[in-house]
Amino acid sequence: MSAVSVAPSLLAADFARLESEIERVEAAGADLLHLDIMDGHFVPNLSYGVPVVEAVRRCTRLRLDTHLMLADPGAYLEAFARAGADSLTVHVEIEADPAPLLAEIGRLGLGRGLAVNPGTPVDPLLPHLESLDLLLVMSVEPGFGGQSFMPGVLDKVRALRTVLTERRLEVPIEIDGGVGPGNAGDCRAAGATWLVAGSSVFGARDPAEAIRRIRGSERQATLLPPGPSVR
Ligand code: DX5
Ligand code: ZN
């Protein structure tokens, strides 16, 4: 199983100081940077879009793990690719069939991610597992940072990890929402390998200590240049 990675979510950063906030978590040992894109339709909130991703790309060599909470992500895949995203994650709950979107993300040379909300069962994910580089399990209702972790979703993480193992697929399971040092061990034990952490890292007095405790170990990997694959 791949090493655990911690992905601070920029949503919890001070937006007036994005560059220094990114430097702060990079220096603290972040493995990836999680970018939450919201459209006010798929979720009842707006965050930021392509120009911000492009600006973030100029500030860091961390991989940009880009979570598209968009009702119509297909219209923006190419723009986010051009802006410098390394992976693009779409939601299984959207109206469109995710299969062509995942194929398009792959054609753009980016990691293909599929996300699932807390209330959605695993079944709609199952036909897509062979076409994925990343599976994102939401542990809060998407739309806002700083919410409480929903421990019930760990059953879904365990179920997905079992299916992936049965199918001999090495797809990281990312868990997103309310993750911090207090529940990261449960997430890792359930089979999550990418841990998104917004408030618990950006809000920490010592982000390096928070990241170490969330990861459960010292950093394994060295900083990688942006690349076409998230594996
Ligand atoms: C919620 C976002 C999360 C969020 C995580 O819609 O997808 O990535 O920013 O933030 P925390 O860790 O504060 O819950
Ligand atoms: Zn997210």
Coordinates of C-alpha atoms and ligand atoms in Angstrom, one line a residue:
M1 CA 0.0 0.0 0.0
S2 CA 1.3 3.5 -0.8
A3 CA 2.6 5.8 1.8
V4 CA 0.1 8.2 3.5
S5 CA 0.0 11.7 2.0
V6 CA -1.4 14.8 3.7
A7 CA -3.1 17.4 1.5
P8 CA -3.8 20.7 3.2
S9 CA -6.9 22.3 1.8
L10 CA -6.3 25.9 0.7
L11 CA -9.9 26.8 1.6
A12 CA -8.7 27.3 5.2
A13 CA -5.8 29.6 4.3
D14 CA -5.8 33.3 4.7
F15 CA -6.7 34.4 1.2
A16 CA -5.0 37.8 1.6
R17 CA -1.7 36.0 1.9
L18 CA -1.9 33.0 -0.3
E19 CA 1.7 32.8 -1.3
S20 CA 3.0 32.8 2.3
E21 CA 0.3 30.5 3.4
I22 CA 1.3 28.0 0.7
E23 CA 5.0 28.4 1.7
R24 CA 4.0 27.8 5.3
V25 CA 2.4 24.4 4.7
E26 CA 5.0 23.4 2.1
A27 CA 7.7 24.1 4.7
A28 CA 5.6 22.2 7.2
G29 CA 5.8 19.0 5.1
A30 CA 2.6 19.0 3.0
D31 CA 2.7 16.3 0.4
L32 CA 0.0 17.8 -1.9
L33 CA -2.1 20.9 -2.0
H34 CA -5.9 20.4 -2.1
L35 CA -7.9 23.0 -4.1
D36 CA -11.6 23.2 -3.6
I37 CA -13.5 24.6 -6.5
M38 CA -17.2 25.4 -5.8
D39 CA -19.8 26.7 -8.2
G40 CA -22.8 27.7 -6.0
H41 CA -24.9 25.0 -7.8
F42 CA -23.5 21.6 -6.9
V43 CA -22.8 23.0 -3.5
P44 CA -24.3 26.0 -1.8
N45 CA -21.1 28.0 -1.8
L46 CA -18.6 29.7 -4.1
S47 CA -14.8 29.5 -3.6
Y48 CA -12.4 30.3 -6.4
G49 CA -11.6 29.4 -9.9
V50 CA -9.1 29.0 -12.8
P51 CA -7.1 32.3 -12.2
V52 CA -6.5 31.4 -8.6
V53 CA -5.3 27.9 -9.5
E54 CA -3.0 29.4 -12.1
A55 CA -1.6 31.8 -9.5
V56 CA -1.2 29.0 -7.0
R57 CA 0.7 27.0 -9.6
R58 CA 3.3 29.8 -9.8
C59 CA 3.8 29.6 -6.0
T60 CA 4.6 26.0 -5.5
R61 CA 5.9 22.7 -6.8
L62 CA 3.4 20.7 -4.7
R63 CA 1.0 18.7 -6.8
L64 CA -2.3 20.5 -7.1
D65 CA -5.1 18.0 -6.1
T66 CA -8.1 19.8 -7.6
H67 CA -11.5 18.9 -6.2
L68 CA -14.3 20.1 -8.6
M69 CA -17.5 20.6 -6.7
L70 CA -19.2 21.7 -10.0
A71 CA -22.5 20.7 -11.5
D72 CA -21.0 20.9 -15.0
P73 CA -17.2 20.1 -14.6
G74 CA -16.9 19.1 -18.3
A75 CA -16.9 22.7 -19.3
Y76 CA -13.8 23.5 -17.3
L77 CA -11.5 20.5 -17.4
E78 CA -9.2 22.0 -20.1
A79 CA -9.0 25.3 -18.4
F80 CA -8.0 23.8 -15.1
A81 CA -5.5 21.6 -16.9
R82 CA -4.0 24.7 -18.5
A83 CA -3.9 26.4 -15.2
G84 CA -1.6 23.7 -13.8
A85 CA -3.8 21.2 -11.9
D86 CA -2.2 17.8 -11.5
S87 CA -5.3 15.9 -10.9
L88 CA -9.0 16.7 -11.4
T89 CA -11.7 15.1 -9.2
V90 CA -15.3 15.2 -10.3
H91 CA -18.3 14.0 -8.3
V92 CA -20.3 10.8 -9.0
E93 CA -23.5 12.7 -8.1
I94 CA -23.5 15.0 -11.0
E95 CA -26.1 14.6 -13.8
A96 CA -23.5 13.7 -16.5
D97 CA -22.0 10.2 -16.8
P98 CA -18.5 10.5 -15.2
A99 CA -16.9 8.0 -17.6
P100 CA -16.3 10.5 -20.5
L101 CA -15.2 13.1 -18.1
L102 CA -12.6 10.7 -16.6
A103 CA -11.5 9.8 -20.1
E104 CA -11.1 13.5 -20.9
I105 CA -9.1 14.1 -17.7
G106 CA -6.8 11.3 -18.7
R107 CA -6.4 12.7 -22.2
L108 CA -5.4 16.0 -20.7
G109 CA -2.6 14.0 -18.9
L110 CA -3.9 14.6 -15.4
G111 CA -4.8 12.2 -12.6
R112 CA -8.5 11.1 -12.8
G113 CA -10.4 11.5 -9.5
L114 CA -13.9 10.5 -8.6
A115 CA -15.6 11.8 -5.4
V116 CA -18.5 10.6 -3.4
N117 CA -20.7 12.5 -0.9
P118 CA -21.4 11.1 2.6
G119 CA -25.0 10.1 1.6
T120 CA -24.1 8.3 -1.6
P121 CA -23.5 4.5 -1.5
V122 CA -20.4 2.9 -3.1
D123 CA -22.4 1.2 -6.0
P124 CA -22.3 4.1 -8.5
L125 CA -18.5 4.2 -8.1
L126 CA -17.9 0.5 -8.8
P127 CA -18.1 0.6 -12.7
H128 CA -15.4 3.4 -12.7
L129 CA -12.7 2.0 -10.4
E130 CA -10.5 0.7 -13.3
S131 CA -10.5 4.2 -14.8
L132 CA -9.4 6.0 -11.7
D133 CA -6.1 7.4 -10.3
L134 CA -7.9 8.6 -7.1
L135 CA -11.1 8.0 -5.2
L136 CA -12.3 10.8 -2.9
V137 CA -14.6 10.0 0.0
M138 CA -16.3 13.0 1.5
S139 CA -16.4 12.9 5.3
V140 CA -18.6 16.1 5.5
E141 CA -21.3 17.5 3.3
P142 CA -19.3 19.3 0.6
G143 CA -19.4 23.1 0.5
F144 CA -17.7 24.4 3.6
G145 CA -14.5 23.9 5.5
G146 CA -14.4 23.6 9.3
Q147 CA -17.2 21.0 9.7
S148 CA -17.2 18.0 12.0
F149 CA -15.9 14.7 10.7
M150 CA -18.7 12.0 10.0
P151 CA -17.2 8.7 11.3
G152 CA -19.9 6.7 9.5
V153 CA -18.1 7.2 6.2
L154 CA -15.2 5.0 7.4
D155 CA -17.4 1.9 6.6
K156 CA -17.4 3.2 3.0
V157 CA -13.6 3.6 3.0
R158 CA -13.2 0.1 4.3
A159 CA -15.7 -1.3 1.7
L160 CA -13.9 0.5 -1.1
R161 CA -10.5 -0.6 0.1
T162 CA -11.7 -4.2 0.0
V163 CA -13.0 -3.9 -3.5
L164 CA -9.9 -2.3 -4.7
T165 CA -7.8 -5.0 -3.2
E166 CA -10.0 -7.7 -4.7
R167 CA -9.6 -6.1 -8.1
R168 CA -5.9 -5.6 -7.5
L169 CA -6.1 -1.9 -8.1
E170 CA -3.7 0.5 -6.4
V171 CA -5.9 3.5 -6.2
P172 CA -5.4 6.0 -3.4
I173 CA -8.5 6.6 -1.3
E174 CA -8.6 10.3 -0.2
I175 CA -10.7 11.3 2.7
D176 CA -11.9 14.9 2.8
G177 CA -13.6 16.9 5.6
G178 CA -13.0 17.4 9.3
V179 CA -9.8 15.4 9.3
G180 CA -7.3 16.2 12.0
P181 CA -4.8 14.5 14.4
G182 CA -7.7 13.1 16.5
N183 CA -9.3 11.0 13.7
A184 CA -6.5 10.6 11.2
G185 CA -5.5 7.2 12.7
D186 CA -9.0 5.8 12.1
C187 CA -9.0 7.1 8.5
R188 CA -5.6 5.4 7.9
A189 CA -6.7 2.2 9.6
A190 CA -9.8 2.1 7.3
G191 CA -7.6 2.3 4.2
A192 CA -7.5 6.0 3.4
T193 CA -4.0 7.0 2.0
W194 CA -4.6 10.7 1.1
L195 CA -5.8 12.8 4.0
V196 CA -7.2 16.3 3.2
A197 CA -6.9 18.7 6.2
G198 CA -7.9 22.3 6.0
S199 CA -8.6 23.9 9.4
S200 CA -6.5 21.3 11.3
V201 CA -3.4 22.3 9.4
F202 CA -3.9 26.0 8.5
G203 CA -5.4 26.7 11.9
A204 CA -2.7 24.8 13.8
R205 CA -0.2 26.7 16.0
D206 CA 2.4 24.2 14.6
P207 CA 1.4 23.0 11.1
A208 CA 4.4 20.7 10.9
E209 CA 3.4 18.9 14.0
A210 CA -0.2 18.7 12.8
I211 CA 0.9 17.2 9.5
R212 CA 3.1 14.7 11.2
R213 CA 0.4 13.6 13.5
I214 CA -2.2 13.3 10.6
R215 CA 0.3 11.3 8.5
G216 CA 1.2 9.2 11.4
S217 CA 4.9 9.3 10.4
E218 CA 7.6 11.4 9.1
R219 CA 7.4 12.4 5.4
Q220 CA 8.3 9.5 3.1
A221 CA 8.5 11.1 -0.3
T222 CA 10.6 14.0 -1.5
L223 CA 9.1 16.9 -3.3
L224 CA 8.1 15.9 -6.8
P225 CA 7.9 18.2 -9.8
P226 CA 4.4 18.5 -11.2
G227 CA 3.7 15.5 -13.4
P228 CA 0.9 14.0 -15.4
S229 CA 0.1 11.2 -13.0
V230 CA -0.9 11.3 -9.3
R231 CA 0.4 7.8 -8.7
Ligands
DX5_1 C1 -15.4 20.8 1.7 C2 -14.1 20.6 1.1 C3 -12.9 20.2 2.0 C4 -12.7 21.2 3.1 C5 -11.8 20.6 4.1 O1 -16.4 21.0 0.7 O2 -14.1 19.7 0.0 O3 -11.8 20.0 1.2 O4 -12.0 22.4 2.7 O5 -11.7 21.5 5.2 P1 -11.6 21.0 6.7 O6 -10.5 20.1 6.9 O7 -11.5 22.3 7.5 O8 -12.9 20.2 7.0
ZN2 ZN -12.2 19.1 -1.0

